[in-house]
Amino acid sequence: MATYCLTVARLQEINHEVYNFLSSAAAKYGVGFWKPGSGIIHQIILENYAYPGVMLIGTDSHTPNGGGLGAICIGVGGADAVDVMAGIPWELKCPKVIGVKLTGTLSGWTSPKDIILKVAGILTVKGGTGAIVEYHGPGVDSISCTGMATICNMGAEIGATTSVFPYNHRMRTYLEKTGRGQIAALADGYADLLVPDEGCKYDQIIELNLDELKPHINGPFTPDLAHPVSDVGAVAKKNGWPLEVKVGLIGSCTNSSYEDMGRATSVAKQALDKGLKCKAQFTVTPGSEQIRATIERDGYSKVLSDVGGVVLANACGPCIGQWDRRDVKKGEKNTIVTSFNRNFTARNDANPATHAFVTSPEIVTALAIAGTLNFNPETDYLTAPNGEKFKLDPPNGDELPVKDFDPGQDTYQHPPAEGTGVKVDVSPESNRLQLLEPFDTWNGSDLENLKVLIKVKGKCTTDHISAAGPWLKFRGHLDNISNNMLIGAVNSENDAINKIKNHLTGEYGGVPDVARHYKANGVSWVVVGDDNYGEGSSREHAALEPRHLGGRAIIVKSFARIHETNLKKQGLLPLTFSNSSDYDRIRPDDKITIRGLKTFTPGKPLQALVKHSDSTEETLELNHSFNETQIEWFKAGSALNRMKTLQH
């Protein structure tokens, strides 16, 4: 098998300086630390910290996973979390509420994942922007607690601020099984406060009858392109998508529960009983050490391995691009199916030609066994080695382990009684870690003659702005990771990726290289972008890097919420065209002056004086969503700078 993975011991050896830094920082500031091998933070939160009615923020867009326990959990940028830890209030524009009414009952091959895949098809990747999605109705009781978490987790893919389910007996059982029976009893006493108010009104209502819902598979290249599994083979043929499934991948923070693994195992066991193994490569990523230990104890891991699977470390793994894939060459067209949440271009394996589809773990397992997208397990037959034709029975799996969870290895570092004497471990020679230097403050004037670094065409997610995969090793070193800035974005001038014109030299080069040349020559710049700019992961580096390399403003048709706030936090100006068609007025060789900064106030648009190379000029109106506090961030150069001034 051409899929390679590393052991936790090897990862600790490779990443020791990063882990030492995190461990020492946690100890110094008196907080706990989940050591390598613990698992994915969203799963850790669900198993240990989330509870009905709690309000949490987390530095990842899939923080809403906690909504599966009736919690309001919202993903934010790292600087927002710093504010909260420093005791500064965190602000959010009051969201709308989209109600999803569920009736009927899940059964057969249909799973909780299919609910959010269907909703994503209805709302698209930006239909939930500025809204909380609240699931309700009699159909809720047919969904396990971890199934609800799956749905809330992937609400990030429709742009939702967060998603939440009402408290019910499935949550109570999960709390009890994870050692939080006292919290369950307390929630029971306040159950009337943990459900929708009687007669409440929603800004939008979606109704789904779970009796009629069919298994879905979404993709490729976007998580909102929804297809029933029964149709995807024909659609793939029509569109020229590769039918052969090269790899099936299950797990990640979205679908790595005990129930998920059990349902996938039930499918795998049926194939094994007939002498079949996966035609495609197959990987399994447990979401936490507790899940890994429990599925190993209960025999799930052996079945999944026997059918051809490789059990990876308890981590995000291929879901976030940490996949050393070697079975196809970069640029080679191929298909993979995953139970992950995102399938943007090149996200999983850095190959822009990989057609990634998102579905449930049980459907992934079935398609990995069949080896083709053109297989519907509800109706189609497999052929055993002896020639026998057989159909897979619908999957089944225990919601929770009968023997309770096995906690596995103890991977938690408790906070010390006294940490003031601990030194935070950062080597000045490290190429992985670098202490941040303050950004420069605003000089009090309008921003004059900014170059257009790149005019981005079409979808530009945070993966396009700051790629994941092998780049993640530089997350602690701003200068090194800035070498990936916008290398995945499409240049409107030539439809090329990472090829822009340097207007000081007249030559073409990579986006980070040109940005560095501008910065070295004292030239500031802007990025111009399309709709929903910065959707996807709440990757703060996508805001840090433009600021570090000399960017001053990002001007687009519209922003994704978290990215817009992240840009403000770093002292950049996230601005939107008052008239979205003004995007077409910007030329790659323009110079832009941003006016109105001396009277910068909430609700008052700024102006862009656009100077074209043919000596013509035009003035465009630019909107912003800054409040008074955020304007102070801009003037101070960043939110951290402002925080420091307030301490003196």
Short mmCIF file of N, CA, C and O in Angstrom, two decimals, residues 61-144:
data_model
loop_
_atom_site.label_atom_id
_atom_site.label_comp_id
_atom_site.label_asym_id
_atom_site.label_seq_id
_atom_site.Cartn_x
_atom_site.Cartn_y
_atom_site.Cartn_z
N SER A 61 -12.47 26.49 12.73
CA SER A 61 -13.82 26.68 12.18
C SER A 61 -14.75 25.52 12.51
O SER A 61 -15.97 25.64 12.38
N HIS A 62 -14.20 24.36 12.95
CA HIS A 62 -15.06 23.23 13.29
C HIS A 62 -15.32 23.11 14.79
O HIS A 62 -15.83 22.09 15.26
N THR A 63 -15.03 24.19 15.50
CA THR A 63 -15.40 24.28 16.92
C THR A 63 -16.88 23.97 17.15
O THR A 63 -17.24 23.38 18.17
N PRO A 64 -17.79 24.34 16.21
CA PRO A 64 -19.22 24.03 16.41
C PRO A 64 -19.55 22.55 16.57
O PRO A 64 -20.71 22.21 16.83
N ASN A 65 -18.57 21.67 16.46
CA ASN A 65 -18.75 20.25 16.77
C ASN A 65 -19.47 20.08 18.11
O ASN A 65 -20.29 19.17 18.30
N GLY A 66 -19.19 20.98 19.07
CA GLY A 66 -19.78 20.91 20.39
C GLY A 66 -21.28 21.12 20.41
O GLY A 66 -21.94 20.84 21.42
N GLY A 67 -21.85 21.60 19.31
CA GLY A 67 -23.30 21.75 19.22
C GLY A 67 -24.02 20.43 19.33
O GLY A 67 -25.23 20.40 19.63
N GLY A 68 -23.30 19.32 19.12
CA GLY A 68 -23.89 18.01 19.30
C GLY A 68 -24.22 17.71 20.74
O GLY A 68 -24.97 16.78 21.03
N LEU A 69 -23.68 18.51 21.67
CA LEU A 69 -24.03 18.40 23.08
C LEU A 69 -24.84 19.61 23.54
O LEU A 69 -24.84 19.96 24.72
N GLY A 70 -25.51 20.28 22.60
CA GLY A 70 -26.35 21.41 22.96
C GLY A 70 -25.58 22.63 23.40
O GLY A 70 -26.09 23.49 24.12
N ALA A 71 -24.32 22.74 22.96
CA ALA A 71 -23.46 23.86 23.33
C ALA A 71 -23.39 24.87 22.19
O ALA A 71 -23.48 24.50 21.02
N ILE A 72 -23.23 26.14 22.54
CA ILE A 72 -22.99 27.19 21.54
C ILE A 72 -21.48 27.35 21.43
O ILE A 72 -20.84 27.99 22.26
N CYS A 73 -20.91 26.73 20.43
CA CYS A 73 -19.45 26.73 20.24
C CYS A 73 -19.14 27.39 18.90
O CYS A 73 -19.65 26.95 17.86
N ILE A 74 -18.33 28.43 18.93
CA ILE A 74 -18.10 29.26 17.74
C ILE A 74 -16.61 29.30 17.42
O ILE A 74 -15.77 29.50 18.30
N GLY A 75 -16.29 29.11 16.15
CA GLY A 75 -14.90 29.18 15.70
C GLY A 75 -14.47 30.62 15.50
O GLY A 75 -15.21 31.43 14.94
N VAL A 76 -13.26 30.95 15.97
CA VAL A 76 -12.73 32.30 15.84
C VAL A 76 -11.25 32.22 15.46
O VAL A 76 -10.66 31.14 15.44
N GLY A 77 -10.67 33.36 15.19
CA GLY A 77 -9.24 33.42 14.96
C GLY A 77 -8.48 33.40 16.28
O GLY A 77 -9.04 33.66 17.35
N GLY A 78 -7.19 33.11 16.20
CA GLY A 78 -6.38 33.01 17.40
C GLY A 78 -6.34 34.29 18.20
O GLY A 78 -6.32 34.28 19.44
N ALA A 79 -6.35 35.45 17.51
CA ALA A 79 -6.29 36.73 18.22
C ALA A 79 -7.56 36.96 19.03
O ALA A 79 -7.52 37.59 20.09
N ASP A 80 -8.70 36.46 18.54
CA ASP A 80 -9.94 36.56 19.32
C ASP A 80 -9.81 35.76 20.61
O ASP A 80 -10.26 36.19 21.68
N ALA A 81 -9.22 34.58 20.51
CA ALA A 81 -9.04 33.76 21.71
C ALA A 81 -8.11 34.43 22.70
O ALA A 81 -8.31 34.36 23.92
N VAL A 82 -7.09 35.11 22.18
CA VAL A 82 -6.18 35.85 23.06
C VAL A 82 -6.96 36.91 23.84
O VAL A 82 -6.75 37.10 25.04
N ASP A 83 -7.87 37.61 23.16
CA ASP A 83 -8.70 38.61 23.84
C ASP A 83 -9.44 38.00 25.02
O ASP A 83 -9.45 38.54 26.13
N VAL A 84 -10.08 36.87 24.75
CA VAL A 84 -10.90 36.24 25.78
C VAL A 84 -10.03 35.79 26.95
O VAL A 84 -10.37 35.99 28.12
N MET A 85 -8.88 35.20 26.63
CA MET A 85 -7.98 34.76 27.70
C MET A 85 -7.45 35.94 28.52
O MET A 85 -7.12 35.80 29.69
N ALA A 86 -7.39 37.11 27.88
CA ALA A 86 -6.92 38.31 28.59
C ALA A 86 -8.06 39.05 29.28
O ALA A 86 -7.84 40.12 29.86
N GLY A 87 -9.27 38.49 29.21
CA GLY A 87 -10.40 39.11 29.89
C GLY A 87 -11.08 40.21 29.11
O GLY A 87 -11.88 40.97 29.66
N ILE A 88 -10.76 40.33 27.82
CA ILE A 88 -11.39 41.35 26.96
C ILE A 88 -12.64 40.75 26.33
O ILE A 88 -12.60 39.63 25.81
N PRO A 89 -13.76 41.45 26.34
CA PRO A 89 -15.00 40.89 25.76
C PRO A 89 -14.84 40.55 24.29
O PRO A 89 -14.17 41.27 23.54
N TRP A 90 -15.45 39.45 23.89
CA TRP A 90 -15.47 39.06 22.49
C TRP A 90 -16.80 39.46 21.88
O TRP A 90 -17.85 39.23 22.47
N GLU A 91 -16.75 40.10 20.72
CA GLU A 91 -17.96 40.63 20.10
C GLU A 91 -18.32 39.87 18.84
O GLU A 91 -17.46 39.39 18.11
N LEU A 92 -19.62 39.78 18.59
CA LEU A 92 -20.13 39.12 17.39
C LEU A 92 -21.42 39.83 16.98
O LEU A 92 -22.30 40.07 17.81
N LYS A 93 -21.50 40.19 15.71
CA LYS A 93 -22.74 40.76 15.21
C LYS A 93 -23.86 39.75 15.38
O LYS A 93 -23.71 38.57 15.06
N CYS A 94 -24.99 40.20 15.94
CA CYS A 94 -26.08 39.29 16.26
C CYS A 94 -26.49 38.48 15.02
O CYS A 94 -26.87 39.05 14.00
N PRO A 95 -26.37 37.16 15.08
CA PRO A 95 -26.67 36.35 13.90
C PRO A 95 -28.17 36.13 13.70
O PRO A 95 -28.96 36.24 14.64
N LYS A 96 -28.51 35.82 12.48
CA LYS A 96 -29.86 35.33 12.19
C LYS A 96 -29.94 33.88 12.66
O LYS A 96 -28.92 33.28 13.02
N VAL A 97 -31.14 33.31 12.64
CA VAL A 97 -31.29 31.91 13.04
C VAL A 97 -32.03 31.16 11.94
O VAL A 97 -33.16 31.53 11.57
N ILE A 98 -31.37 30.16 11.39
CA ILE A 98 -31.98 29.28 10.39
C ILE A 98 -32.45 28.03 11.11
O ILE A 98 -31.67 27.36 11.79
N GLY A 99 -33.71 27.72 11.00
CA GLY A 99 -34.25 26.52 11.62
C GLY A 99 -34.30 25.37 10.64
O GLY A 99 -34.75 25.53 9.51
N VAL A 100 -33.80 24.22 11.06
CA VAL A 100 -33.91 23.00 10.25
C VAL A 100 -34.80 22.03 11.01
O VAL A 100 -34.40 21.49 12.05
N LYS A 101 -36.01 21.86 10.52
CA LYS A 101 -36.98 20.98 11.18
C LYS A 101 -36.84 19.57 10.63
O LYS A 101 -36.96 19.33 9.43
N LEU A 102 -36.57 18.63 11.53
CA LEU A 102 -36.37 17.24 11.15
C LEU A 102 -37.58 16.41 11.57
O LEU A 102 -37.99 16.45 12.73
N THR A 103 -38.14 15.69 10.62
CA THR A 103 -39.21 14.75 10.91
C THR A 103 -38.77 13.37 10.44
O THR A 103 -37.78 13.23 9.73
N GLY A 104 -39.51 12.34 10.82
CA GLY A 104 -39.16 10.99 10.40
C GLY A 104 -38.00 10.43 11.20
O GLY A 104 -37.60 10.97 12.23
N THR A 105 -37.42 9.34 10.68
CA THR A 105 -36.39 8.61 11.41
C THR A 105 -35.29 8.15 10.46
O THR A 105 -35.57 7.66 9.36
N LEU A 106 -34.04 8.30 10.88
CA LEU A 106 -32.92 7.77 10.10
C LEU A 106 -32.96 6.25 10.12
O LEU A 106 -33.25 5.63 11.16
N SER A 107 -32.66 5.64 8.99
CA SER A 107 -32.63 4.18 8.93
C SER A 107 -31.80 3.73 7.75
O SER A 107 -31.48 4.52 6.85
N GLY A 108 -31.45 2.46 7.75
CA GLY A 108 -30.73 1.88 6.62
C GLY A 108 -29.37 2.52 6.42
O GLY A 108 -28.59 2.72 7.35
N TRP A 109 -29.07 2.84 5.17
CA TRP A 109 -27.78 3.42 4.81
C TRP A 109 -27.72 4.92 5.09
O TRP A 109 -26.65 5.53 4.98
N THR A 110 -28.84 5.53 5.44
CA THR A 110 -28.85 6.97 5.69
C THR A 110 -28.30 7.25 7.08
O THR A 110 -28.63 6.58 8.05
N SER A 111 -27.44 8.27 7.17
CA SER A 111 -26.73 8.57 8.41
C SER A 111 -26.85 10.05 8.74
O SER A 111 -27.30 10.85 7.90
N PRO A 112 -26.42 10.46 9.94
CA PRO A 112 -26.43 11.89 10.26
C PRO A 112 -25.66 12.73 9.24
O PRO A 112 -26.03 13.87 8.96
N LYS A 113 -24.58 12.18 8.68
CA LYS A 113 -23.79 12.93 7.70
C LYS A 113 -24.65 13.36 6.52
O LYS A 113 -24.47 14.44 5.95
N ASP A 114 -25.64 12.52 6.16
CA ASP A 114 -26.47 12.84 5.01
C ASP A 114 -27.36 14.05 5.25
O ASP A 114 -27.76 14.74 4.31
N ILE A 115 -27.66 14.32 6.51
CA ILE A 115 -28.47 15.51 6.83
C ILE A 115 -27.69 16.77 6.46
O ILE A 115 -28.21 17.66 5.76
N ILE A 116 -26.46 16.87 6.91
CA ILE A 116 -25.69 18.07 6.62
C ILE A 116 -25.26 18.12 5.16
O ILE A 116 -25.15 19.20 4.57
N LEU A 117 -25.04 16.97 4.53
CA LEU A 117 -24.73 16.98 3.10
C LEU A 117 -25.91 17.51 2.30
O LEU A 117 -25.74 18.27 1.33
N LYS A 118 -27.12 17.14 2.70
CA LYS A 118 -28.33 17.65 2.06
C LYS A 118 -28.50 19.14 2.32
O LYS A 118 -28.79 19.92 1.40
N VAL A 119 -28.31 19.56 3.57
CA VAL A 119 -28.44 20.98 3.92
C VAL A 119 -27.40 21.82 3.17
O VAL A 119 -27.69 22.92 2.70
N ALA A 120 -26.18 21.28 3.03
CA ALA A 120 -25.14 22.00 2.29
C ALA A 120 -25.54 22.19 0.84
O ALA A 120 -25.28 23.24 0.24
N GLY A 121 -26.19 21.17 0.26
CA GLY A 121 -26.67 21.30 -1.11
C GLY A 121 -27.74 22.36 -1.24
O GLY A 121 -27.84 23.04 -2.28
N ILE A 122 -28.54 22.56 -0.19
CA ILE A 122 -29.61 23.55 -0.21
C ILE A 122 -29.07 24.97 0.01
O ILE A 122 -29.39 25.91 -0.73
N LEU A 123 -28.21 25.12 1.02
CA LEU A 123 -27.76 26.46 1.41
C LEU A 123 -26.49 26.92 0.70
O LEU A 123 -26.20 28.12 0.68
N THR A 124 -25.72 26.02 0.14
CA THR A 124 -24.42 26.29 -0.47
C THR A 124 -23.40 26.70 0.57
O THR A 124 -23.72 26.85 1.75
N VAL A 125 -22.16 26.95 0.14
CA VAL A 125 -21.07 27.22 1.07
C VAL A 125 -21.19 28.58 1.75
O VAL A 125 -20.44 28.87 2.69
N LYS A 126 -22.10 29.42 1.29
CA LYS A 126 -22.24 30.71 1.96
C LYS A 126 -23.66 30.99 2.42
O LYS A 126 -23.93 32.06 2.97
N GLY A 127 -24.57 30.02 2.28
CA GLY A 127 -25.97 30.25 2.64
C GLY A 127 -26.22 30.37 4.13
O GLY A 127 -27.25 30.90 4.54
N GLY A 128 -25.28 29.90 4.94
CA GLY A 128 -25.44 30.01 6.38
C GLY A 128 -24.66 31.16 6.99
O GLY A 128 -24.66 31.34 8.21
N THR A 129 -24.01 31.96 6.14
CA THR A 129 -23.19 33.05 6.64
C THR A 129 -24.01 34.03 7.46
O THR A 129 -25.09 34.45 7.07
N GLY A 130 -23.48 34.39 8.62
CA GLY A 130 -24.18 35.32 9.50
C GLY A 130 -25.36 34.72 10.23
O GLY A 130 -26.22 35.45 10.72
N ALA A 131 -25.40 33.40 10.32
CA ALA A 131 -26.56 32.75 10.94
C ALA A 131 -26.13 31.59 11.83
O ALA A 131 -25.10 30.95 11.60
N ILE A 132 -26.93 31.32 12.85
CA ILE A 132 -26.84 30.09 13.61
C ILE A 132 -27.88 29.13 13.04
O ILE A 132 -29.01 29.53 12.74
N VAL A 133 -27.49 27.89 12.87
CA VAL A 133 -28.44 26.88 12.39
C VAL A 133 -28.91 26.07 13.59
O VAL A 133 -28.11 25.49 14.32
N GLU A 134 -30.22 26.08 13.81
CA GLU A 134 -30.80 25.38 14.95
C GLU A 134 -31.67 24.22 14.45
O GLU A 134 -32.66 24.44 13.77
N TYR A 135 -31.24 23.02 14.78
CA TYR A 135 -31.99 21.82 14.39
C TYR A 135 -33.04 21.53 15.45
O TYR A 135 -32.81 21.69 16.64
N HIS A 136 -34.21 21.13 15.00
CA HIS A 136 -35.29 20.85 15.93
C HIS A 136 -36.29 19.91 15.27
O HIS A 136 -36.15 19.55 14.11
N GLY A 137 -37.31 19.51 16.02
CA GLY A 137 -38.34 18.65 15.47
C GLY A 137 -38.21 17.22 15.95
O GLY A 137 -37.19 16.82 16.53
N PRO A 138 -39.24 16.41 15.71
CA PRO A 138 -39.26 15.03 16.23
C PRO A 138 -38.17 14.14 15.67
O PRO A 138 -37.81 13.13 16.28
N GLY A 139 -37.62 14.48 14.50
CA GLY A 139 -36.57 13.66 13.92
C GLY A 139 -35.26 13.70 14.66
O GLY A 139 -34.40 12.82 14.49
N VAL A 140 -35.09 14.71 15.52
CA VAL A 140 -33.84 14.86 16.27
C VAL A 140 -33.56 13.62 17.12
O VAL A 140 -32.41 13.18 17.26
N ASP A 141 -34.59 13.04 17.69
CA ASP A 141 -34.40 11.92 18.62
C ASP A 141 -33.88 10.65 17.96
O ASP A 141 -33.49 9.71 18.65
N SER A 142 -33.87 10.61 16.63
CA SER A 142 -33.33 9.43 15.95
C SER A 142 -31.83 9.57 15.67
O SER A 142 -31.23 8.69 15.05
N ILE A 143 -31.23 10.65 16.14
CA ILE A 143 -29.81 10.93 15.87
C ILE A 143 -29.01 10.81 17.16
O ILE A 143 -29.40 11.34 18.20
N SER A 144 -27.90 10.11 17.12
CA SER A 144 -27.04 9.97 18.29
C SER A 144 -26.38 11.31 18.62
O SER A 144 -26.33 12.22 17.78
#
